[in-house]
Tab-separated table of C-alpha atoms in Angstrom:
chain	number	residue	atom	x	y	z
A	25	MET	CA	182.045	72.262	113.943
A	26	LYS	CA	178.466	71.166	113.391
A	27	PHE	CA	178.610	71.501	109.608
A	28	LYS	CA	179.697	68.158	108.169
A	29	LEU	CA	180.423	67.033	104.653
A	30	PRO	CA	180.200	63.400	103.573
A	31	PHE	CA	183.542	63.506	101.805
A	32	ASN	CA	187.147	63.786	102.811
A	33	LYS	CA	189.465	65.246	100.225
A	34	ASN	CA	192.412	63.134	101.305
A	35	GLN	CA	190.737	59.729	101.206
A	36	PRO	CA	189.107	57.760	98.366
A	37	HIS	CA	185.344	57.388	98.738
A	38	SER	CA	184.140	55.475	95.713
A	39	PHE	CA	185.252	53.521	92.699
A	40	GLU	CA	184.998	56.739	90.607
A	41	GLU	CA	188.158	58.187	92.173
A	42	ALA	CA	190.476	55.470	90.941
A	43	PRO	CA	190.423	56.659	87.295
A	44	LYS	CA	191.081	60.229	88.461
A	45	GLU	CA	194.196	59.130	90.307
A	46	LYS	CA	195.408	57.343	87.171
A	47	GLU	CA	194.706	60.431	85.053
A	48	SER	CA	196.852	62.554	87.340
A	49	LEU	CA	199.836	60.293	86.574
A	50	VAL	CA	199.547	60.463	82.761
A	51	ARG	CA	202.872	61.575	81.274
A	52	ILE	CA	203.533	64.096	78.538
A	53	ALA	CA	203.632	62.568	75.065
A	54	PRO	CA	207.037	63.134	73.375
A	55	THR	CA	205.703	63.610	69.857
A	56	THR	CA	204.015	66.923	69.056
A	57	ASP	CA	200.948	65.414	67.386
A	58	HIS	CA	200.187	63.113	70.297
A	59	PHE	CA	200.807	65.904	72.794
A	60	ILE	CA	198.421	68.299	71.016
A	61	GLN	CA	195.753	65.599	70.764
A	62	SER	CA	196.059	64.793	74.483
A	63	ILE	CA	195.658	68.489	75.321
A	64	ARG	CA	192.596	68.738	73.094
A	65	ASN	CA	191.052	65.692	74.741
A	66	ALA	CA	191.801	67.001	78.243
A	67	THR	CA	190.198	70.380	77.466
A	68	ASN	CA	187.266	68.843	75.547
A	69	ASN	CA	188.504	70.523	72.350
A	70	ALA	CA	187.890	74.002	73.749
A	71	ALA	CA	187.169	76.704	71.180
A	72	ASP	CA	189.525	79.178	72.892
A	73	LEU	CA	192.484	76.778	72.941
A	74	ILE	CA	195.303	78.404	70.938
A	75	ILE	CA	198.109	76.320	69.402
A	76	LYS	CA	201.060	78.074	67.773
A	77	ALA	CA	203.915	76.308	65.948
A	78	ILE	CA	207.301	78.054	66.074
A	79	PRO	CA	210.050	76.696	63.842
A	80	PRO	CA	211.884	74.485	63.966
A	81	ASN	CA	210.123	72.216	66.478
A	82	VAL	CA	208.570	74.341	69.261
A	83	THR	CA	204.830	74.431	70.021
A	84	LEU	CA	203.044	76.989	72.200
A	85	ILE	CA	199.666	76.118	73.723
A	86	TYR	CA	197.531	78.416	75.865
A	87	ILE	CA	193.933	79.455	76.429
A	88	ASP	CA	192.916	82.746	74.889
A	89	ASN	CA	191.978	85.707	77.140
A	90	LEU	CA	193.658	84.101	80.165
A	91	VAL	CA	197.235	85.126	79.303
A	92	ASP	CA	198.856	88.534	79.027
A	93	ASP	CA	199.122	89.158	75.282
A	94	GLN	CA	201.909	91.719	75.650
A	95	THR	CA	204.096	89.377	77.680
A	96	LEU	CA	203.308	86.493	75.326
A	97	ASN	CA	204.277	88.383	72.177
A	98	ASN	CA	207.248	90.388	73.479
A	99	ASP	CA	208.873	88.049	75.987
A	100	ILE	CA	208.091	84.590	74.642
A	101	ILE	CA	207.242	84.489	70.941
A	102	ALA	CA	209.777	87.178	69.986
A	103	ASN	CA	212.577	85.429	71.923
A	104	LEU	CA	211.765	82.043	70.408
A	105	LEU	CA	211.763	83.484	66.876
A	106	ASN	CA	214.952	85.509	67.296
A	107	ASN	CA	216.843	82.881	69.318
A	108	PRO	CA	215.818	79.383	68.207
A	109	GLN	CA	216.738	76.725	70.783
A	110	GLU	CA	216.588	72.953	70.715
A	111	THR	CA	216.292	72.127	74.421
A	112	LEU	CA	213.925	73.201	77.185
A	113	GLU	CA	216.869	74.194	79.395
A	114	ALA	CA	218.123	76.642	76.764
A	115	ILE	CA	214.654	78.078	76.250
A	116	GLU	CA	214.201	78.552	79.991
A	117	VAL	CA	217.399	80.609	80.123
A	118	THR	CA	216.354	82.895	77.266
A	119	LEU	CA	212.845	83.618	78.579
A	120	SER	CA	212.451	86.503	81.028
A	121	ILE	CA	209.416	85.174	82.904
A	122	PRO	CA	209.398	85.294	86.727
A	123	GLU	CA	207.382	82.087	87.185
A	124	ILE	CA	208.443	79.215	84.934
A	125	VAL	CA	208.589	75.517	85.861
A	126	THR	CA	209.156	72.161	84.173
A	127	SER	CA	206.566	69.385	84.262
A	128	ASN	CA	206.074	65.924	82.786
A	129	LEU	CA	202.463	65.353	83.942
A	130	LEU	CA	199.502	66.034	81.662
A	131	GLN	CA	197.007	66.971	84.391
A	132	GLU	CA	199.392	69.468	85.976
A	133	THR	CA	199.961	71.012	82.558
A	134	VAL	CA	196.240	71.365	81.833
A	135	GLU	CA	195.528	72.861	85.284
A	136	SER	CA	198.271	75.433	84.724
A	137	MET	CA	196.783	76.380	81.348
A	138	VAL	CA	193.375	76.896	82.917
A	139	ASN	CA	195.012	79.222	85.453
A	140	GLY	CA	196.563	81.373	82.724
A	141	SER	CA	199.908	79.739	81.877
A	142	VAL	CA	201.492	79.143	78.500
A	143	VAL	CA	202.900	75.681	77.731
A	144	ILE	CA	206.063	75.237	75.631
A	145	HIS	CA	206.665	71.816	74.087
A	146	ILE	CA	209.557	70.560	71.945
A	147	ASP	CA	209.021	67.672	69.582
A	148	GLY	CA	210.576	64.513	70.986
A	149	CYS	CA	210.742	65.792	74.583
A	150	SER	CA	208.611	64.218	77.337
A	151	GLN	CA	208.611	67.412	79.408
A	152	VAL	CA	207.135	70.894	78.938
A	153	LEU	CA	207.865	74.379	80.202
A	154	ILE	CA	204.998	76.129	81.994
A	155	GLY	CA	205.209	79.922	82.169
A	156	ASN	CA	202.739	81.802	84.328
A	157	ILE	CA	201.656	84.922	82.422
A	158	ALA	CA	198.080	85.004	83.691
A	159	THR	CA	195.966	88.106	83.468
A	160	ARG	CA	192.627	88.604	85.168
A	161	GLU	CA	190.077	91.232	84.304
A	162	SER	CA	188.968	93.094	87.412
A	163	ARG	CA	187.340	96.381	88.237
A	164	SER	CA	189.434	99.235	89.541
A	165	LEU	CA	189.648	99.993	93.238
A	166	SER	CA	186.755	102.039	94.586
A	167	ALA	CA	185.220	103.095	97.870
A	168	PRO	CA	183.365	100.392	99.843
A	169	GLU	CA	179.655	100.429	99.057
A	170	ASN	CA	178.268	98.632	102.125
A	171	GLU	CA	180.706	99.911	104.773
A	172	SER	CA	181.105	103.573	103.946
A	173	GLN	CA	182.629	105.947	106.458
A	174	VAL	CA	183.493	109.650	106.630
A	175	ILE	CA	186.845	109.501	108.420
A	176	GLY	CA	189.340	106.898	107.237
A	177	THR	CA	190.501	105.263	104.043
A	178	GLN	CA	188.133	105.256	101.075
A	179	VAL	CA	189.248	102.093	99.309
A	180	GLY	CA	187.711	98.623	99.374
A	181	PHE	CA	188.507	95.142	98.171
A	182	ASN	CA	187.720	94.096	94.620
A	183	GLU	CA	187.337	90.663	93.007
A	184	SER	CA	191.059	90.101	92.348
A	185	LEU	CA	192.854	88.021	94.975
A	186	THR	CA	196.296	89.383	94.079
A	187	THR	CA	195.061	92.969	94.292
A	188	ASN	CA	193.457	92.370	97.688
A	189	ILE	CA	196.618	90.788	99.081
A	190	SER	CA	198.692	93.714	97.797
A	191	LEU	CA	196.344	96.106	99.636
A	192	ILE	CA	196.888	94.180	102.856
A	193	ARG	CA	200.656	94.149	102.326
A	194	ARG	CA	200.593	97.931	102.030
A	195	TYR	CA	198.956	98.206	105.448
A	196	ILE	CA	201.016	95.485	107.160
A	197	VAL	CA	204.607	95.857	105.990
A	198	SER	CA	205.996	92.926	107.955
A	199	PRO	CA	207.492	89.526	107.106
A	200	ASP	CA	205.408	88.065	109.955
A	201	LEU	CA	202.282	88.309	107.809
A	202	CYS	CA	201.650	84.719	106.732
A	203	ASN	CA	199.774	83.980	103.521
A	204	GLU	CA	198.782	80.357	102.893
A	205	LYS	CA	197.234	79.638	99.494
A	206	LEU	CA	194.728	76.810	99.238
A	207	LYS	CA	192.509	75.404	96.491
A	208	ILE	CA	188.810	74.641	96.952
A	209	GLY	CA	186.346	73.159	94.488
A	210	THR	CA	186.940	70.144	92.293
A	211	ARG	CA	185.336	71.987	89.355
A	212	THR	CA	186.223	75.633	89.984
A	213	ASN	CA	189.674	75.234	91.647
A	214	THR	CA	189.095	78.504	93.487
A	215	SER	CA	192.159	80.073	95.099
A	216	VAL	CA	191.750	80.863	98.785
A	217	SER	CA	194.267	82.703	100.974
A	218	LEU	CA	194.467	82.240	104.737
A	219	LEU	CA	196.217	85.197	106.374
A	220	TYR	CA	197.399	85.660	109.941
A	221	MET	CA	200.268	87.197	111.905
A	222	ASN	CA	203.022	84.835	112.969
A	223	GLY	CA	203.859	85.402	116.617
A	224	ILE	CA	200.407	86.831	117.401
A	225	ALA	CA	197.772	84.406	116.093
A	226	ASN	CA	196.990	81.350	118.163
A	227	GLU	CA	198.410	78.228	116.486
A	228	GLN	CA	195.506	76.042	117.535
A	229	MET	CA	192.992	78.421	115.926
A	230	VAL	CA	195.118	78.637	112.787
A	231	ASN	CA	195.271	74.836	112.542
A	232	THR	CA	191.517	74.578	113.097
A	233	MET	CA	190.822	77.126	110.385
A	234	ARG	CA	193.220	75.468	107.956
A	235	GLN	CA	191.712	72.030	108.638
A	236	ARG	CA	188.147	73.241	108.095
A	237	ILE	CA	189.067	74.735	104.734
A	238	THR	CA	191.134	71.810	103.462
A	239	ASN	CA	188.536	69.240	104.553
A	240	LEU	CA	185.908	70.742	102.269
A	241	TYR	CA	185.185	68.494	99.291
A	242	ILE	CA	182.812	70.411	97.052
A	243	ASP	CA	182.402	71.072	93.353
A	244	GLU	CA	182.385	74.850	93.423
A	245	LEU	CA	183.192	77.892	95.513
A	246	LEU	CA	182.182	81.223	94.037
A	247	ASP	CA	181.955	83.597	97.000
A	248	SER	CA	183.373	84.084	100.472
A	249	ALA	CA	179.901	84.164	102.058
A	250	VAL	CA	179.383	80.544	100.993
A	251	LEU	CA	182.735	79.568	102.486
A	252	ALA	CA	181.909	81.330	105.759
A	253	GLU	CA	178.686	79.354	106.092
A	254	MET	CA	180.512	76.081	105.446
A	255	ILE	CA	183.288	76.528	107.975
A	256	ASP	CA	181.558	78.323	110.833
A	257	ASP	CA	180.776	76.541	114.075
A	258	ASN	CA	177.007	76.287	113.600
A	259	SER	CA	175.740	76.744	110.060
A	260	LEU	CA	172.145	76.188	111.244
A	261	SER	CA	172.138	79.358	113.338
A	262	VAL	CA	170.690	82.530	111.865
A	263	PHE	CA	173.370	84.598	113.606
A	264	PRO	CA	176.646	84.953	111.659
A	265	GLN	CA	179.725	83.728	113.501
A	266	MET	CA	182.233	85.167	111.036
A	267	LEU	CA	182.390	88.731	109.839
A	268	LEU	CA	182.314	89.639	106.155
A	269	THR	CA	184.010	92.931	105.353
A	270	GLU	CA	185.047	94.798	102.226
A	271	ARG	CA	187.377	97.170	104.071
A	272	PRO	CA	191.123	96.350	104.021
A	273	ASP	CA	191.752	98.580	107.049
A	274	ARG	CA	189.251	96.642	109.161
A	275	PHE	CA	190.688	93.381	107.883
A	276	CYS	CA	194.230	94.396	108.837
A	277	ASP	CA	193.141	95.693	112.246
A	278	ALA	CA	191.601	92.292	112.983
A	279	ILE	CA	194.724	90.468	111.774
A	280	LEU	CA	196.890	92.560	114.097
A	281	ASP	CA	194.572	91.651	116.987
A	282	GLY	CA	195.400	87.981	116.481
A	283	LYS	CA	192.451	87.010	114.302
A	284	MET	CA	192.533	85.121	111.023
A	285	GLY	CA	191.390	86.391	107.647
A	286	VAL	CA	190.340	84.514	104.536
A	287	LEU	CA	190.260	85.917	100.998
A	288	VAL	CA	188.510	84.147	98.119
A	289	ASP	CA	189.470	84.810	94.531
A	290	GLY	CA	186.530	86.364	92.711
A	291	SER	CA	184.906	87.782	95.868
A	292	SER	CA	185.165	91.333	97.162
A	293	MET	CA	184.280	90.324	100.726
A	294	ALA	CA	186.859	89.027	103.201
A	295	ILE	CA	186.198	86.721	106.152
A	296	ILE	CA	187.362	87.607	109.673
A	297	CYS	CA	187.225	85.161	112.583
A	298	PRO	CA	186.821	84.553	115.445
A	299	GLN	CA	184.159	87.164	116.013
A	300	ALA	CA	182.117	88.152	119.068
A	301	PHE	CA	178.477	89.232	118.954
A	302	THR	CA	179.134	92.805	120.077
A	303	GLU	CA	181.792	93.266	117.363
A	304	PHE	CA	179.097	93.135	114.693
A	305	PHE	CA	177.904	96.499	116.006
A	306	GLN	CA	181.344	98.085	115.855
A	307	SER	CA	182.521	100.095	112.886
A	308	GLN	CA	186.093	100.689	111.777
A	309	GLU	CA	185.316	104.390	111.925
A	310	ASP	CA	185.037	104.047	115.715
A	311	GLN	CA	188.824	103.771	115.847
A	312	ASN	CA	189.185	107.086	114.009
A	313	LEU	CA	186.778	109.092	116.198
A	314	ARG	CA	187.257	110.440	119.686
A	315	TRP	CA	186.437	107.795	122.235
A	316	GLN	CA	183.436	109.693	123.631
A	317	ILE	CA	181.792	109.969	120.210
A	318	ALA	CA	182.637	106.364	119.294
A	319	THR	CA	181.137	105.130	122.566
A	320	PHE	CA	177.950	107.107	121.927
A	321	LEU	CA	177.631	105.596	118.439
A	322	ARG	CA	178.148	102.047	119.728
A	323	LEU	CA	175.487	102.538	122.396
A	324	LEU	CA	173.199	104.036	119.765
A	325	ARG	CA	173.602	100.969	117.529
A	326	LEU	CA	172.882	98.534	120.352
A	327	THR	CA	169.864	100.581	121.425
A	328	ALA	CA	168.643	100.574	117.836
A	329	PHE	CA	169.031	96.779	117.785
A	330	PHE	CA	166.709	96.341	120.759
A	331	LEU	CA	164.241	98.934	119.427
A	332	SER	CA	164.109	97.269	116.033
A	333	VAL	CA	163.526	93.825	117.518
A	334	TYR	CA	161.191	94.569	120.460
A	335	LEU	CA	159.371	97.866	119.782
A	336	THR	CA	156.683	96.447	117.478
A	337	PRO	CA	156.128	93.308	119.629
A	338	PHE	CA	155.733	95.582	122.683
A	339	TYR	CA	153.022	97.541	120.847
A	340	VAL	CA	151.204	94.351	119.859
A	341	ALA	CA	151.403	92.882	123.387
A	342	ALA	CA	150.278	96.113	125.065
A	343	LEU	CA	147.217	96.572	122.842
A	344	THR	CA	146.243	92.897	122.942
A	345	PHE	CA	146.723	91.981	126.625
A	346	HIS	CA	148.287	94.738	128.704
A	347	TYR	CA	146.391	98.024	128.427
A	348	GLU	CA	147.511	98.898	131.955
A	349	VAL	CA	151.076	99.630	130.803
A	350	ILE	CA	149.891	102.362	128.424
A	351	PRO	CA	149.922	105.852	130.020
A	352	GLN	CA	146.454	107.231	130.607
A	353	ALA	CA	147.137	110.383	128.593
A	354	PHE	CA	148.083	108.222	125.638
A	355	LEU	CA	144.958	106.034	125.683
A	356	VAL	CA	142.665	108.566	124.033
A	357	PRO	CA	144.813	109.304	120.921
A	358	LEU	CA	145.623	105.608	120.663
A	359	SER	CA	141.975	104.584	120.727
A	360	GLU	CA	141.096	107.292	118.186
A	361	SER	CA	143.890	106.094	115.911
A	362	ARG	CA	142.600	102.521	116.038
A	363	ALA	CA	138.912	103.337	115.882
A	364	LEU	CA	138.566	102.536	112.169
A	365	VAL	CA	141.025	99.631	112.059
A	366	PRO	CA	139.100	96.334	111.705
A	367	PHE	CA	142.092	94.046	112.288
A	368	PRO	CA	143.669	92.856	115.542
A	369	PRO	CA	147.075	94.388	116.387
A	370	ILE	CA	149.044	91.246	115.451
A	371	PHE	CA	147.609	91.117	111.928
A	372	GLU	CA	148.029	94.860	111.524
A	373	ALA	CA	151.693	94.716	112.593
A	374	LEU	CA	152.538	91.692	110.430
A	375	LEU	CA	150.883	93.313	107.394
A	376	LEU	CA	152.884	96.537	107.764
A	377	GLU	CA	156.132	94.660	108.418
A	378	PHE	CA	155.523	92.610	105.273
A	379	ILE	CA	154.894	95.763	103.225
A	380	ILE	CA	158.078	97.378	104.584
A	381	GLU	CA	160.111	94.288	103.657
A	382	LEU	CA	158.595	94.299	100.160
A	383	LEU	CA	159.573	97.936	99.664
A	384	ARG	CA	163.056	97.304	101.032
A	385	GLU	CA	163.658	94.284	98.821
A	386	ALA	CA	162.276	96.013	95.739
A	387	GLY	CA	164.457	99.065	96.363
A	388	ALA	CA	167.544	96.889	96.755
A	389	ARG	CA	166.984	94.892	93.543
A	390	LEU	CA	166.063	97.770	91.254
A	391	PRO	CA	168.624	100.170	89.757
A	392	THR	CA	169.881	102.786	92.207
A	393	LYS	CA	167.896	105.788	90.975
A	394	ILE	CA	164.671	103.824	90.506
A	395	GLY	CA	165.158	101.990	93.805
A	396	GLN	CA	165.414	105.223	95.794
A	397	THR	CA	162.294	106.560	94.100
A	398	ILE	CA	160.346	103.369	94.783
A	399	GLY	CA	161.416	103.380	98.440
A	400	ILE	CA	160.488	106.996	99.139
A	401	VAL	CA	157.370	107.370	96.986
A	402	GLY	CA	156.123	103.861	97.733
A	403	GLY	CA	156.499	104.341	101.472
A	404	ILE	CA	154.691	107.674	101.482
A	405	VAL	CA	151.874	106.610	99.150
A	406	ILE	CA	151.240	103.211	100.725
A	407	GLY	CA	151.518	104.544	104.278
A	408	THR	CA	149.137	107.440	103.683
A	409	ALA	CA	146.666	105.278	101.771
A	410	ALA	CA	146.740	102.556	104.451
A	411	VAL	CA	145.928	105.032	107.215
A	412	GLN	CA	143.124	106.723	105.246
A	413	ALA	CA	141.628	103.362	104.307
A	414	GLY	CA	141.566	102.282	107.934
A	415	ILE	CA	143.906	99.337	107.424
A	416	THR	CA	146.390	100.564	110.010
A	417	SER	CA	146.832	103.295	112.606
A	418	ASN	CA	149.130	106.293	112.517
A	419	ILE	CA	150.940	105.215	115.677
A	420	LEU	CA	151.791	101.734	114.404
A	421	LEU	CA	152.980	103.238	111.138
A	422	ILE	CA	155.432	105.414	113.070
A	423	ILE	CA	156.587	102.444	115.162
A	424	ILE	CA	157.133	100.239	112.106
A	425	ALA	CA	159.070	102.997	110.319
A	426	LEU	CA	161.223	103.564	113.419
A	427	SER	CA	161.937	99.813	113.706
A	428	ALA	CA	162.885	99.595	110.027
A	429	LEU	CA	165.143	102.636	110.363
A	430	ALA	CA	166.828	101.177	113.450
A	431	SER	CA	167.650	97.931	111.613
A	432	PHE	CA	169.873	99.872	109.198
A	433	THR	CA	172.221	101.083	111.941
A	434	SER	CA	174.141	97.799	112.127
A	435	PRO	CA	177.486	98.124	110.279
A	436	SER	CA	177.236	94.453	109.307
A	437	TYR	CA	174.814	93.623	106.503
A	438	MET	CA	174.549	90.015	107.735
A	439	MET	CA	173.512	91.111	111.228
A	440	GLY	CA	171.030	93.568	109.724
A	441	ASN	CA	169.326	90.685	107.937
A	442	VAL	CA	169.125	88.793	111.231
A	443	ILE	CA	167.353	91.748	112.850
A	444	ARG	CA	164.850	91.820	109.983
A	445	LEU	CA	164.087	88.130	110.362
A	446	ILE	CA	163.752	87.596	114.111
A	447	ARG	CA	161.180	90.403	114.435
A	448	PHE	CA	158.456	88.280	112.858
A	449	PRO	CA	158.415	85.319	115.304
A	450	ILE	CA	158.632	87.732	118.252
A	451	ILE	CA	155.605	89.657	116.958
A	452	ILE	CA	153.677	86.391	116.633
A	453	LEU	CA	154.584	85.336	120.177
A	454	ALA	CA	153.608	88.779	121.478
A	455	GLY	CA	150.236	88.534	119.722
A	456	PHE	CA	149.452	85.158	121.321
A	457	TRP	CA	150.980	85.480	124.814
A	458	GLY	CA	151.719	89.162	125.335
A	459	PHE	CA	154.725	90.101	127.422
A	460	TYR	CA	155.170	86.453	128.374
A	461	GLY	CA	155.725	85.657	124.708
A	462	ILE	CA	158.261	88.482	124.394
A	463	MET	CA	160.141	87.210	127.439
A	464	LEU	CA	160.056	83.667	126.066
A	465	ALA	CA	161.590	84.901	122.803
A	466	PHE	CA	164.194	86.932	124.682
A	467	CYS	CA	165.240	83.940	126.797
A	468	PHE	CA	165.394	81.675	123.742
A	469	ILE	CA	167.602	84.132	121.811
A	470	LEU	CA	169.834	84.717	124.840
A	471	ILE	CA	170.327	80.987	125.468
A	472	HIS	CA	171.002	80.439	121.776
A	473	LEU	CA	173.643	83.193	121.735
A	474	LEU	CA	175.306	81.864	124.894
A	475	ARG	CA	175.659	78.441	123.271
A	476	GLN	CA	177.270	79.754	120.090
A	477	SER	CA	180.986	79.937	119.420
A	478	SER	CA	183.186	81.366	116.708
A	479	LEU	CA	186.128	79.155	115.814
A	480	GLY	CA	185.853	77.665	119.291
A	481	ALA	CA	185.874	81.068	121.031
A	482	PRO	CA	182.797	82.140	123.066
A	483	TYR	CA	180.397	84.132	120.903
A	484	MET	CA	179.190	86.343	123.769
A	485	SER	CA	182.660	87.279	124.945
A	486	PRO	CA	183.499	89.247	127.069
A	487	PHE	CA	180.146	88.950	128.872
A	488	TYR	CA	180.083	85.161	128.883
A	489	PRO	CA	182.350	83.970	130.290
A	490	PRO	CA	182.647	87.291	132.123
A	491	ARG	CA	185.911	89.166	131.620
A	492	LEU	CA	185.733	92.534	133.313
A	493	LYS	CA	188.889	93.904	131.722
A	494	GLU	CA	187.654	93.014	128.240
A	495	MET	CA	184.291	94.713	128.758
A	496	ARG	CA	185.845	98.145	128.752
A	497	ASP	CA	186.549	97.953	125.017
A	498	SER	CA	183.460	96.149	123.753
A	499	ILE	CA	180.390	98.335	124.112
A	500	ILE	CA	182.485	101.287	125.279
A	501	ARG	CA	185.396	102.419	123.143
A	502	MET	CA	188.059	103.261	125.666
A	503	PRO	CA	190.830	105.821	125.081
A	504	ILE	CA	193.827	104.459	123.183
A	505	PRO	CA	196.183	104.199	126.231
A	506	TYR	CA	193.664	101.770	127.792
A	507	THR	CA	193.621	99.485	124.722
A	508	ALA	CA	197.193	98.222	124.964
A	509	LYS	CA	196.026	94.599	125.385
A	510	ARG	CA	194.793	92.452	122.527
A	511	PRO	CA	191.344	90.862	123.050
A	512	ALA	CA	191.401	87.577	124.949
A	513	LEU	CA	188.875	86.200	122.456
A	514	THR	CA	191.690	85.306	120.042
A	515	ARG	CA	194.018	83.876	122.731
A	516	PRO	CA	197.003	85.685	121.146
A	517	LYS	CA	200.609	84.739	121.758
A	518	ASP	CA	201.647	88.356	122.165
A	519	LYS	CA	199.033	89.942	124.409
A	520	ASN	CA	200.383	93.486	124.302
A	521	LYS	CA	199.970	95.823	121.338
A	522	PHE	CA	202.180	98.491	122.869
A	523	GLU	CA	203.410	99.795	126.170
A	524	PRO	CA	200.660	102.032	127.552
A	525	GLU	CA	201.702	105.613	128.038
A	526	PRO	CA	200.599	107.492	131.146
A	527	ILE	CA	197.332	109.375	130.731
A	528	LYS	CA	198.736	112.393	132.505
A	529	PRO	CA	202.471	112.762	131.925
A	530	GLN	CA	204.415	113.945	134.897
A	531	LYS	CA	205.248	117.608	134.799
A	532	GLY	CA	208.956	118.303	134.814
């Protein structure tokens, strides 16, 4: 992994960590007054810290809006008022809370309160009861916004980690589904879940993924996209090496293929790895369509990728250096279209590409209804005015619009952004060196892709290293009986998904 952090979570790095280690060993104060004061000091006298005294000598402490009020009032406060107890053991028996533990450490108690637990303290006791009654506000389940499809499930992840895991458990009803919970961020203490299938996932890849996550020593983690950039193989590359998805069905399909998935609390996007380059152009809907239609759509997306990246540079190179490649019948309308344009082709192309990106970014940041209006009206008005003013030609306007439209065909938003970015340097190279510049850019991108890896697996699999059997289900979506093997990219323990049935059953 080329991304390195200067800290190791498991080792001390400076004199500042010694006080933290001592703070983690501070014991619970037996007296109620001292205990309340220590909690106030640890939480910096938070305004939402609630302290309730229940006779004769019980104290409840929790943080408002983080606990379930109904459970607190009905299952805890009501029981303590109706059945007064003098020991923590007796209170623990009377409370009907699934998750309740005993602790004698102050830091552990405060961390539990921040995560939505209620603390029960008895005067004169050096231990407390910690009951987990956390509640998190989250939006209801809805259809995925960035990965919509016609055929298939219409539900996506939301920002609740528990809800997302329950969705996955509904798809994969198996005890072999492993869920490892980790904590990242010294300030945020963000919960992260690493999921994989025991008996299918490669242990070495699982260990590598776990090590990369646990070795992170950072203050905050607020989204899965940030985590993906930190733990991928080459964070300096513009190409994503891990897939971000908001579809639980795609997530589960990858898990069953031997891949690993990561969920971050507070993020609606899940991480899937390892990932090959061609898989960024595959949609989960491909599995629900007939194989002929799915193959056509995959080929269409890859063709759109090359058109979006190389169509405008080809135009610039042809008009600047290589008029001989333009058909003779096309020279007259092309020359008439550019007769009033005072700029060279490279400046004309870069100007239009910049305008298209401005319209696209403005449409994405504005509210939905206004954004659609800005995109449509702005494109028509600016395009028509630019042609009439002689700033650009009709033909280049069509080419730029076709390239922009082709960049939207990628099912992955991250890969779509890559297509938008790499067009600009290729256009510049084409304007200076013509087709030689385009070939130089192509070779550079190809070499860069061949050098990349995703969790140690080759990024250009199955084409490099070449695996002929794997190629039949990469660009082409083969019929289901031919997809009985799991992809070799993940090096799975169990290579077979099912026993392939004969294509043509024997007639009895």
